[in-house]
XYZ file of C-alpha atoms in Angstrom:
595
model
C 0.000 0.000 0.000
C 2.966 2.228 1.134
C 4.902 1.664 -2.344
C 1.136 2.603 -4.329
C 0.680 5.654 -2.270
C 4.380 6.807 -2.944
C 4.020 5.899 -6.748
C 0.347 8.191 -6.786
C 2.127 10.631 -4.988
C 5.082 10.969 -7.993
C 2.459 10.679 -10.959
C 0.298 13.728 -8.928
C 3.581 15.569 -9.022
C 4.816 14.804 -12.616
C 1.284 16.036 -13.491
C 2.184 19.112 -11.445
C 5.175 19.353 -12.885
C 3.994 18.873 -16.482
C 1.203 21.205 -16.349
C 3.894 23.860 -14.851
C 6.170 23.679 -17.260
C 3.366 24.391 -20.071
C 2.318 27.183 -18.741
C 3.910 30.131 -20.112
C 3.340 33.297 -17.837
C 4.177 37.015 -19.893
C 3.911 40.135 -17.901
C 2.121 43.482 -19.663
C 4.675 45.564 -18.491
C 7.563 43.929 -20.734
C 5.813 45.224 -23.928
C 5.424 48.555 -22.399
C 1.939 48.304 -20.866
C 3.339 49.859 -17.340
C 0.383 50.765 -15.022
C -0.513 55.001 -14.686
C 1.565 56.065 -17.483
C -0.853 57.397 -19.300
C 0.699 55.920 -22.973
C -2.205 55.020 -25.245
C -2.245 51.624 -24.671
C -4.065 50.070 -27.757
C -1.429 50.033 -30.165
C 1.017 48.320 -27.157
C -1.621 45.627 -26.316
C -2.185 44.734 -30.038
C 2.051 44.674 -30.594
C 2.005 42.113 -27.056
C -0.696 39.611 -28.529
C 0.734 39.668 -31.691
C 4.315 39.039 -30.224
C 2.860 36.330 -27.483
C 0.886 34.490 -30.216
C 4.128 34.299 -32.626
C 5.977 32.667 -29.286
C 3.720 30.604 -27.375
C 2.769 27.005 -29.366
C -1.192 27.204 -30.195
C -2.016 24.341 -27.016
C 0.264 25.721 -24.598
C -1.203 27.624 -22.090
C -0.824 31.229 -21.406
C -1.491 33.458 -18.839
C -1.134 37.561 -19.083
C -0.685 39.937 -16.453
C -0.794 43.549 -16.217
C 0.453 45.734 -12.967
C -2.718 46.601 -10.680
C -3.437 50.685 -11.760
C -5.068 52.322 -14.760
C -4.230 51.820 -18.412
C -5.641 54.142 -20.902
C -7.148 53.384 -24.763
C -8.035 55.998 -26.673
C -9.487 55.242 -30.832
C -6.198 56.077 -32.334
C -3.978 52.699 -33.090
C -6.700 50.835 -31.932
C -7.107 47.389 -33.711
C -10.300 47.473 -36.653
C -13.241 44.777 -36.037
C -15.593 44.376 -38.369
C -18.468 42.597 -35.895
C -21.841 42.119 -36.418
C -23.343 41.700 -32.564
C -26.804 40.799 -31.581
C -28.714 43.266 -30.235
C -26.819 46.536 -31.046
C -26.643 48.941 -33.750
C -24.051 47.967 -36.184
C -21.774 50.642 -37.366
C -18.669 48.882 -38.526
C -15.729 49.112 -38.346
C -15.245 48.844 -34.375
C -12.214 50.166 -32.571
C -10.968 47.188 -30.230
C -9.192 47.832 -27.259
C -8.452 44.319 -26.709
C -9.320 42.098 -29.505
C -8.517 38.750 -28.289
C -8.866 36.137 -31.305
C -8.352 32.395 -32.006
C -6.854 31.756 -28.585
C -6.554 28.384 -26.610
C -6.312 28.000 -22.851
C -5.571 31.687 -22.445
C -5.861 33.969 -18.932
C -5.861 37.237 -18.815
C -5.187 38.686 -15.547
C -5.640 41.932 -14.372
C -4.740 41.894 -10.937
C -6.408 45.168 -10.170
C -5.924 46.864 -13.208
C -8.352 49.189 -14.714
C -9.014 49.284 -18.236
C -10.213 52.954 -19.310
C -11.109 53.795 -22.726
C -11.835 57.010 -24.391
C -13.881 57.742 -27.766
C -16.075 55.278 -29.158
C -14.217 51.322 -28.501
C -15.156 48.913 -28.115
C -13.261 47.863 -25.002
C -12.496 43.557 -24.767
C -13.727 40.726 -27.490
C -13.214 37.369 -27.510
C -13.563 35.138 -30.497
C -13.373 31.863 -31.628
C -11.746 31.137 -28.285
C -11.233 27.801 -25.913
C -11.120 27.272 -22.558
C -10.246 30.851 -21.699
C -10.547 32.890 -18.893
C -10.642 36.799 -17.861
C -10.172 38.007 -14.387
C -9.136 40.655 -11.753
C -9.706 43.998 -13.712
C -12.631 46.342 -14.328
C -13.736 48.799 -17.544
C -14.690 51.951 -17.649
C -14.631 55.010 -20.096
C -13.300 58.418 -18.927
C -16.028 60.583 -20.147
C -19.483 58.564 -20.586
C -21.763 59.491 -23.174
C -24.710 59.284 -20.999
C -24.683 62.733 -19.314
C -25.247 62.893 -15.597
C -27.388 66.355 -14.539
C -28.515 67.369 -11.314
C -31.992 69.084 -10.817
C -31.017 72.461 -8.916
C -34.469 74.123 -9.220
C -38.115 73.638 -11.228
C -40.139 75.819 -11.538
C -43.647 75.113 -13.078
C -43.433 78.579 -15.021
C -39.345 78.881 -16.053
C -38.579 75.190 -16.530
C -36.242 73.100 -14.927
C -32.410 74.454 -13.943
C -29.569 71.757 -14.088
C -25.880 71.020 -13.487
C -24.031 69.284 -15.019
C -21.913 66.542 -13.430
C -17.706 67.875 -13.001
C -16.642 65.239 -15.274
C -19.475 65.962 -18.300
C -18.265 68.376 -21.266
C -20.665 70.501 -22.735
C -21.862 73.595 -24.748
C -25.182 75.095 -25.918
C -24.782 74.724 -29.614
C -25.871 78.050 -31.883
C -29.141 76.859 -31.924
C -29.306 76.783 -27.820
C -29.187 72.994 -27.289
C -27.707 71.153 -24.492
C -24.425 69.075 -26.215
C -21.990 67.015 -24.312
C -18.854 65.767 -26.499
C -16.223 63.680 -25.922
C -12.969 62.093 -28.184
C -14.635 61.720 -31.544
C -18.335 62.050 -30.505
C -20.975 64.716 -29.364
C -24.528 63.591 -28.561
C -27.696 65.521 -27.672
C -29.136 63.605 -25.139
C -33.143 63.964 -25.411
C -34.248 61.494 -22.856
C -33.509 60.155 -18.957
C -33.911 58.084 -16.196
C -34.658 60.036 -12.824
C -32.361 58.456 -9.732
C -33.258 59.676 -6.393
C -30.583 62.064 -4.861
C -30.276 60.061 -1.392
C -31.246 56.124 -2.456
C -30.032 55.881 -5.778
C -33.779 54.510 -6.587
C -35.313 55.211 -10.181
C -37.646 58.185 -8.939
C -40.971 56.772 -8.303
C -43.504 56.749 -11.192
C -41.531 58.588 -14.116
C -39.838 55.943 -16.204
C -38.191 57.569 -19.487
C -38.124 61.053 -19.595
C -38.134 63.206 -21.864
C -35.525 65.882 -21.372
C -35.798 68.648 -24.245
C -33.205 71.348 -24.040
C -34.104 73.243 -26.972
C -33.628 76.948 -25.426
C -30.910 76.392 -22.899
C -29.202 79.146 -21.417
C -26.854 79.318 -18.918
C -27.704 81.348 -15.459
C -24.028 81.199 -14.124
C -21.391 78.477 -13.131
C -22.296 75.360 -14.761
C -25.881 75.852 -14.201
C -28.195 75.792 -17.053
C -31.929 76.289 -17.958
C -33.987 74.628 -20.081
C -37.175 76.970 -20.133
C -39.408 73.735 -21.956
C -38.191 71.394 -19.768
C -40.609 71.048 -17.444
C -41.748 67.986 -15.322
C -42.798 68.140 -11.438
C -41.939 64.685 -10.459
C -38.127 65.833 -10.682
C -37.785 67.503 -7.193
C -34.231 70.146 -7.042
C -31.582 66.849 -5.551
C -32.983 64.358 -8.253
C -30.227 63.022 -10.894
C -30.781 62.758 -14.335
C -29.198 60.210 -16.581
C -29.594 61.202 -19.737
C -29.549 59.282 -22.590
C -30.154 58.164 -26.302
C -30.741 55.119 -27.547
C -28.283 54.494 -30.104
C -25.665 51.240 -28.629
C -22.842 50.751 -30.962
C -20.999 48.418 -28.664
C -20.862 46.180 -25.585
C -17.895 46.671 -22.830
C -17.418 42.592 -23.521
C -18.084 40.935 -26.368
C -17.905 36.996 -26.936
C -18.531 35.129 -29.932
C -18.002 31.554 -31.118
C -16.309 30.897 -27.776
C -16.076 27.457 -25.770
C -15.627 27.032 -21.990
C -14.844 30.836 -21.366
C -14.818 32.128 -17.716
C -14.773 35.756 -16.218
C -13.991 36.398 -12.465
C -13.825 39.357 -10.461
C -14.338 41.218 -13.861
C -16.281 44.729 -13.720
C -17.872 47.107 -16.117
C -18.816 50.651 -14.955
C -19.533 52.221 -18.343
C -19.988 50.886 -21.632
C -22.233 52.322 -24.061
C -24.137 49.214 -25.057
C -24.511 45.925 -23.322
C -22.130 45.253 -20.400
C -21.251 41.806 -21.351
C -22.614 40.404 -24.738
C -22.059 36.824 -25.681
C -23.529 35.188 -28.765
C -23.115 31.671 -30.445
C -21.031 30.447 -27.380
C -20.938 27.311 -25.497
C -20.497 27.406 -21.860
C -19.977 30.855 -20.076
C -19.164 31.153 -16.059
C -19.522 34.491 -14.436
C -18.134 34.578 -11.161
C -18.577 38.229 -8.981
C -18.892 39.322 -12.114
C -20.604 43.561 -12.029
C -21.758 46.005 -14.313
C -22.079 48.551 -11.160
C -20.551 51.617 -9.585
C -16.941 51.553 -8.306
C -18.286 51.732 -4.433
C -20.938 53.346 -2.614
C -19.174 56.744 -3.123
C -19.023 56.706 -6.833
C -20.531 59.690 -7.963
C -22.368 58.183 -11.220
C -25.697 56.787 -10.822
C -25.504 54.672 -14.005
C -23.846 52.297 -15.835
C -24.772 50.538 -18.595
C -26.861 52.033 -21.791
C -28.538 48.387 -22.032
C -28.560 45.167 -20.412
C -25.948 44.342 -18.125
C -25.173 40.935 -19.796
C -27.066 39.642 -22.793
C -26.618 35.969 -23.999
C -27.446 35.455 -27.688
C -27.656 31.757 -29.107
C -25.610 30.316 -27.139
C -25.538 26.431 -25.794
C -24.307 24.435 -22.917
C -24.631 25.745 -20.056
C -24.456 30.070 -18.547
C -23.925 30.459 -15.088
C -23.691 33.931 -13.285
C -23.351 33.905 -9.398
C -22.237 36.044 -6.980
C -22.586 38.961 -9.459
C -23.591 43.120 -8.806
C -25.712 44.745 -11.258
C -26.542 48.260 -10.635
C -27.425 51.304 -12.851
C -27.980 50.159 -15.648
C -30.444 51.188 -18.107
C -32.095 47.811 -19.030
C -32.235 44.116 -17.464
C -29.595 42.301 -15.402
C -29.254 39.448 -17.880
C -31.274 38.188 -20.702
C -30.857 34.910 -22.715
C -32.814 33.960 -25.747
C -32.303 32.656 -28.928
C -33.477 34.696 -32.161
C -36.483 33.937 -34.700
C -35.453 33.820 -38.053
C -38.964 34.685 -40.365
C -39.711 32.884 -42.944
C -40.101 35.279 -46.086
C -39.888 32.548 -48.880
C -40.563 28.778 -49.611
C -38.164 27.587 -52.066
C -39.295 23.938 -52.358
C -40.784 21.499 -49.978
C -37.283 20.795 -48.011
C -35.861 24.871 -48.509
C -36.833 28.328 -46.742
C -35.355 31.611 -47.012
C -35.329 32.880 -43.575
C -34.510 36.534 -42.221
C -33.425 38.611 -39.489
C -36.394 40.682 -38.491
C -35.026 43.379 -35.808
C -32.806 46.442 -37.139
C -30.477 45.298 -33.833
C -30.273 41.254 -34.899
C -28.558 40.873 -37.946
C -24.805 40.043 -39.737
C -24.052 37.035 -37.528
C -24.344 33.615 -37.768
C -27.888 31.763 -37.037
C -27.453 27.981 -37.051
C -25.109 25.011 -38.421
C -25.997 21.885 -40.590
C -27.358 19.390 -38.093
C -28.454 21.713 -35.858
C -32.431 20.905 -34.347
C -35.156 23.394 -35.325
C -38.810 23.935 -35.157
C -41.431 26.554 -36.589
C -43.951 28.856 -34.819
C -47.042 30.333 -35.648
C -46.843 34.096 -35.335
C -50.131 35.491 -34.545
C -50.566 32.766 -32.019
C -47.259 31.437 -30.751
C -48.256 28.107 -31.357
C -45.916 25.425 -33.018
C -46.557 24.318 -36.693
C -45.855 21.395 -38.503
C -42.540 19.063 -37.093
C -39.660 19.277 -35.729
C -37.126 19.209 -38.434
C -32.517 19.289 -39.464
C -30.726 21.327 -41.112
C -28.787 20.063 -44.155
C -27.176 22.875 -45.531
C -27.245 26.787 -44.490
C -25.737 29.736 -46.234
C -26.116 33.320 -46.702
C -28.868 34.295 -49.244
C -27.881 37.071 -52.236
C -23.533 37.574 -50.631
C -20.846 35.250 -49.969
C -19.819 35.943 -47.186
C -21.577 35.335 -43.435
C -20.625 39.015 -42.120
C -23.633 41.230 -42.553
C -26.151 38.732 -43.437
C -29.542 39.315 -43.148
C -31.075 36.241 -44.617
C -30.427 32.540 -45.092
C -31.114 30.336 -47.401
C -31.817 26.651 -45.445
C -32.285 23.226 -46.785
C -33.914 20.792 -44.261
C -33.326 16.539 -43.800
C -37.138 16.054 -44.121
C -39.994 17.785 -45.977
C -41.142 21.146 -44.427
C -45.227 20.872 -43.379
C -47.596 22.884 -46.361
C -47.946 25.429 -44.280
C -45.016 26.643 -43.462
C -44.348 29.411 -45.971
C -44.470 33.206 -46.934
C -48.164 33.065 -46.945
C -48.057 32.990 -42.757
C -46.187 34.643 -40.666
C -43.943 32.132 -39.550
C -40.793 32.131 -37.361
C -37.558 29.138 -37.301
C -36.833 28.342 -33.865
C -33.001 26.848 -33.288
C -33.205 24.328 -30.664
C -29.363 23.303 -30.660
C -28.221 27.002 -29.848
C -30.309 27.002 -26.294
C -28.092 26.550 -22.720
C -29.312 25.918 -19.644
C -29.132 28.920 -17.079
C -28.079 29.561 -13.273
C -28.874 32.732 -11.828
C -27.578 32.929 -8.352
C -26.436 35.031 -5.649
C -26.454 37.687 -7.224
C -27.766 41.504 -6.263
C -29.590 43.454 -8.652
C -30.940 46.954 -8.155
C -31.578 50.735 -9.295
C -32.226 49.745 -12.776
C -33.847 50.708 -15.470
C -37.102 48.314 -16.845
C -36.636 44.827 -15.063
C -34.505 42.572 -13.804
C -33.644 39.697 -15.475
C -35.138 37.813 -18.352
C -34.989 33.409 -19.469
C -36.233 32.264 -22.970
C -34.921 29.239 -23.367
C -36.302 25.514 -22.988
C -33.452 24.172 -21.287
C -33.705 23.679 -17.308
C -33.075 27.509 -15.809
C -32.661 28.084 -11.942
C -33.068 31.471 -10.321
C -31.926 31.508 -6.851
C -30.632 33.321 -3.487
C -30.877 36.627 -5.457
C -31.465 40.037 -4.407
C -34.145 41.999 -6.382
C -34.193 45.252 -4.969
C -35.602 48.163 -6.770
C -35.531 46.844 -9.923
C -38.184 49.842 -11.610
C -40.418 46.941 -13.424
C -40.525 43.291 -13.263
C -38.141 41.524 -11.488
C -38.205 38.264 -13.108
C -39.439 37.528 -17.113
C -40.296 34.476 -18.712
C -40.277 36.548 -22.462
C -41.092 35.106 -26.244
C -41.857 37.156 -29.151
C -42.324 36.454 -32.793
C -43.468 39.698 -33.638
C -41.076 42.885 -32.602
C -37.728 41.604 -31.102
C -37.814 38.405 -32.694
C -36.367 36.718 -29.117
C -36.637 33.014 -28.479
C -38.060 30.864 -26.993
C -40.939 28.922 -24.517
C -39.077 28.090 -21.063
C -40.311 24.155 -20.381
C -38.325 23.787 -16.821
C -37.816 26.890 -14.707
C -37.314 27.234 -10.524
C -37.628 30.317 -9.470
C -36.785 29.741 -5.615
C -35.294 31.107 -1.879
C -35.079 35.152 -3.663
C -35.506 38.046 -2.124
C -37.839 41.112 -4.180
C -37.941 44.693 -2.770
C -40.374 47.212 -4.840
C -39.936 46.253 -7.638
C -43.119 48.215 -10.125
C -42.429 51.598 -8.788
C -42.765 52.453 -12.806
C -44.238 50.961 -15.735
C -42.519 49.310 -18.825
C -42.883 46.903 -21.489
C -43.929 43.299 -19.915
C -44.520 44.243 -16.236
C -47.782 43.581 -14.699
C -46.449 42.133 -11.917
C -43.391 41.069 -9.906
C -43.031 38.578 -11.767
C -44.044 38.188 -15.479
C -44.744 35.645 -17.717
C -45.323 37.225 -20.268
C -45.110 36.156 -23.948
C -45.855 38.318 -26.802
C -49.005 36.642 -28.607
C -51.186 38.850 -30.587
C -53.944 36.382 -31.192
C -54.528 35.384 -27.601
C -58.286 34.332 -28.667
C -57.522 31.978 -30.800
C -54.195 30.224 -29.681
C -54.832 26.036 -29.562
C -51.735 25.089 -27.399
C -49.794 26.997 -24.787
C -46.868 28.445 -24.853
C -44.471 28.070 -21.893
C -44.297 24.844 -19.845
C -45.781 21.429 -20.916
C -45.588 19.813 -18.141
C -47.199 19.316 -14.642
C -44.977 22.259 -12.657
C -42.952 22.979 -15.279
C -42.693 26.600 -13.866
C -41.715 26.203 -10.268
C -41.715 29.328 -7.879
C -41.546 28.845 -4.837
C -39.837 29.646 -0.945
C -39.008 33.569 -2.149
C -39.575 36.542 0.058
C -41.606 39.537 -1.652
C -41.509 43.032 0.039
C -44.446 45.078 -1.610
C -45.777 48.420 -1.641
C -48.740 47.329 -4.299
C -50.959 44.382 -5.557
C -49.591 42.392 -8.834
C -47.208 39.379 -7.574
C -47.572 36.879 -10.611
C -48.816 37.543 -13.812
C -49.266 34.741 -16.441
C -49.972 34.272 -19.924
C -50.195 31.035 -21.936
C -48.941 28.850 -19.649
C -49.143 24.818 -19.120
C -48.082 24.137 -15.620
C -47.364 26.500 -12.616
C -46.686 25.959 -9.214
C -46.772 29.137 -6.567
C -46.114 27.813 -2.941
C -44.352 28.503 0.496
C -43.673 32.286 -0.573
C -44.432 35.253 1.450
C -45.392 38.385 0.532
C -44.988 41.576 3.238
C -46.674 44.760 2.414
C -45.276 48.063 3.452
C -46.572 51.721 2.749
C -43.116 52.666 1.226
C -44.929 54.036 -1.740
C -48.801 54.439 -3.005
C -50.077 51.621 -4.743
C -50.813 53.160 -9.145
C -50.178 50.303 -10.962
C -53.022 49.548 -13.530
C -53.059 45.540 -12.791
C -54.759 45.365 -8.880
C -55.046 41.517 -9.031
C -52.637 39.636 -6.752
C -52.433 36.763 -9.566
C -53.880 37.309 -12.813
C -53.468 34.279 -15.221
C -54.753 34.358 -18.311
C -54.942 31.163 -20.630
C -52.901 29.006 -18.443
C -54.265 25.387 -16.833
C -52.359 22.770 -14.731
C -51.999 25.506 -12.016
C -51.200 25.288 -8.255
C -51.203 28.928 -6.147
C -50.826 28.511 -2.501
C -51.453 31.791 -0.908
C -49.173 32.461 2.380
């Protein structure tokens, strides 16, 4: 036994050894990428991959570290991306702070460092990438272009007078707007999100603003006022965000990735998506945060969008222990994307398209890969399961900027699948599985987080607090966004939700929605989420409530409510338009056990 144990012990450590002596570690600072020097770092990080990729065999694994402390990018010397990435405007080419490409087994460690960017960048992508892994460093541009304004007086008669935040630049054009600029842009923000001064909380009952500045005038310092702004929910102490809606870019962007992992990684400004990851196959978040750097951060926002956003991916997401704060759409949101179908070539062929101005010029699906077909108007499946044979882009060559497909199918495509009704091709092979847990999520914009996918998804041990709209969405829509799919198996379970509906958005009539988009209700046959007896599972979670609306359902085959409780508290006055406690409409195979 003695001489096995010694022999294990000596294969352990030749292991050890082996996997050591692969590893090849490079530090930032040799290529010139020292910490607070203020040198434009984009040209040196493209020069260090480069260099590292020429050096290092294509298996062997590398780790990169930078020196904790701030390293600047600015547009010029960046590397050019052409990228095509769901759910964004597309303006192409893309300046890539660190465009991280056709790597194996690759870590990139920050240790601390923080990764600020000027301009319009796009600041990290990974592509085409295996078993890599980001940690230890946060992003953040210098000057946002969301411009942060405090309320300093309204009155009903003169309008509303502002100031602008110390780090915002701005001018009153020649025609008396409000502009803020920056390296290579200027916007002219026409619309907000009011944060209270004291909590941080989206002010009560206002959703989007509108902020018009037409008029300005400045009344000394950096105080302005615009006489037709005028709006008496926004009390002198309230912050404005204000905002557009244009998002040319996520702070993160992963495509075409396998196994990738980010930990301890944190974006504080980007001016799309904070993370966006599309057409990859396994993806770990670990304290990952799209938040403020601390409770004294002076910005009350983040993100222009969703804090993380998965797109057509597979295997399996998980995102735990995370902070999402600020930002000016949901926590996270995973779906796949409806292709319509806009011809019928033969009985085996469709031309499908991209429907939504911010889905398009990516990849949709791979020969072999499961799909199925949906009814529009009702959301109801049509004809069979089918396989795709073959798959390529319909009037170009190449798969960048594509906006339809042409797809050949293993079996014969049911009659009525075709032009003639609006139909939508559902991918089945591009869905993952989901964990959502321990994560905190608050003072956002819309609601909190969002699942359509069939695959099993478990929200738990999370803090909703504050989230504006709905905290939790079970989504599907053939018709505007074109976002997959029915959820079959979600547990909703042991969360915490604090006010959540102090305003009104798209898909929240109640805490938590289930809401998919069918415009023919009336005459839908089947249902659309669930299938089977408790297929939706919520259960053992902790609502804190200043109104009525708990759980709203639509088109729904098995749900289970049980062993929650709900605490009301006079916070703020009850307004919103849905006063039932549960309202389910079209749903059967249903269990609510009051507390």
């Amino acid at each position: 036994m003695r001489k096995t144990w010694i022999g294990l012990c000596a294969l352990i450590m030749a292991c050890l050894c082996s996997a050591a002596q692969a590893q090849k570690v490079y530090e930032a600072a040799r290529f010139g990428l020292k910490a607070d020097s203020k040198k434009n770092a984009a040209p040196l990080v493209q020069k260090m991959l480069d260099r590292i990729k020429q050096e290092a065999s294509p298996d062997e694994a590398v780790t990169i570290r930078f020196e904790g402390g701030r390293y600047e990018f600015h547009e010029k010397g960046a590397t050019l991306r052409e990228y095509y990435i769901s759910n964004h405007d597309q303006p192409n080419p893309k300046k890539v702070g660190l465009a991280l490409e056709d790597w194996k087994n690759l870590t990139i460690d920050g240790q601390g460092a923080q990764f600020v960017f000027y301009g319009r960048m796009l600041p990290l992508s990974l592509l085409r990438s295996e078993n890599c892994t980001l940690k230890n460093f946060s992003i953040d541009f210098a000057v946002p272009h969301i411009a942060q304004v405090t309320v300093v007086e309204n009155d009903p008669e003169k309008g509303i007078t502002f100031e602008p935040a110390p780090w915002v630049n701005y001018r009153l054009t020649k025609d008396s707007i409000f502009e803020t600029y920056g390296e290579g842009w200027s916007l002219q923000q026409g619309w907000g999100i009011a944060f209270d001064g004291k909590t941080r909380h989206v002010v009560y009952r206002t959703s989007d603003i509108a902020c018009p500045t037409k008029g300005a005038v400045s009344v000394g310092g950096r105080r302005i006022l615009a006489p037709r702004w005028k709006d008496s929910r926004l009390s002198p102490g309230t912050v404005v965000a204000m905002r557009d809606w244009y998002r040319p870019a996520p702070g993160i962007f992963l495509s075409h990735d396998t196994n990738t992992t980010l930990e301890n990684v944190k974006v504080h400004y980007a001016e799309g998506m904070g993370l966006l990851a599309q057409l990859c196959e396994n993806i770990t978040l670990e304290k990952f945060g799209v938040c403020l750097k601390g409770d004294n951060d002076p910005r009350y926002f983040t993100t222009q969008a969703d804090a993380t956003h998965f797109s057509g991916c597979k295997g399996k997401i998980v995102s735990c222990n995370g902070l999402y704060e600020g930002m000016m759409d949901d926590a996270i949101n995973v779906h796949g994307t409806y292709l319509k179908v806009v011809r019928r070539v033969d009985d085996r062929t469709l031309i499908g398209r991209y429907m939504h101005d911010q889905s398009w010029g990516f990849e949709w699906g791979r020969p072999g890969d499961e799909v199925q077909f949906v009814r529009s108007r009702t959301m109801e499946l049509t004809g069979q399961p089918n396989t795709i044979a073959s798959i390529h882009p319909y009037g170009q060559e190449q798969m960048a900027g594509v906006r339809e497909f042409e797809i050949s199918f293993t079996r014969p495509i049911d009659p009525s699948i075709s032009e003639k009704e609006k139909c939508g091709i559902e991918n089945l092979t591009w869905t993952p599985e989901v964990l959502f847990a321990g994560n905190i999520v608050r003072n956002n914009r819309a609601r909190g987080a969002l699942f359509s996918t069939p695959k099993p998804t478990v929200v738990e041990n999370n803090l909703f607090d504050h989230t504006s709209g709905t905290a939790v969405l079970l989504c599907g829509d053939c018709n505007g966004w074109y976002e997959t799919g029915a959820c079959r198996n979600v547990i909703i379970r042991n969360n915490r939700f604090v006010n959540a509906l102090t305003n009104l958005f798209q898909f929240t009539n109640a805490v938590i929605s289930i809401y998919p988009e069918i415009p023919d209700l009336q005459h839908q046959q089947q249902y659309f989420h669930g299938g089977k007896e408790g297929g939706i599972l919520i259960e053992d979670n902790e609502f804190e409530m200043f109104d009525t609306p708990v759980l709203y359902a639509k088109s729904v085959d098995g749900l289970v409510f049980r062993r929650n409780t709900i605490k009301m508290n006079q916070e703020y006055a009850p307004f919103h338009p849905n006063q039932r406690r549960f309202w389910l409409e079209r749903v059967t195979n249903v269990s609510i056990s009051e507390p």
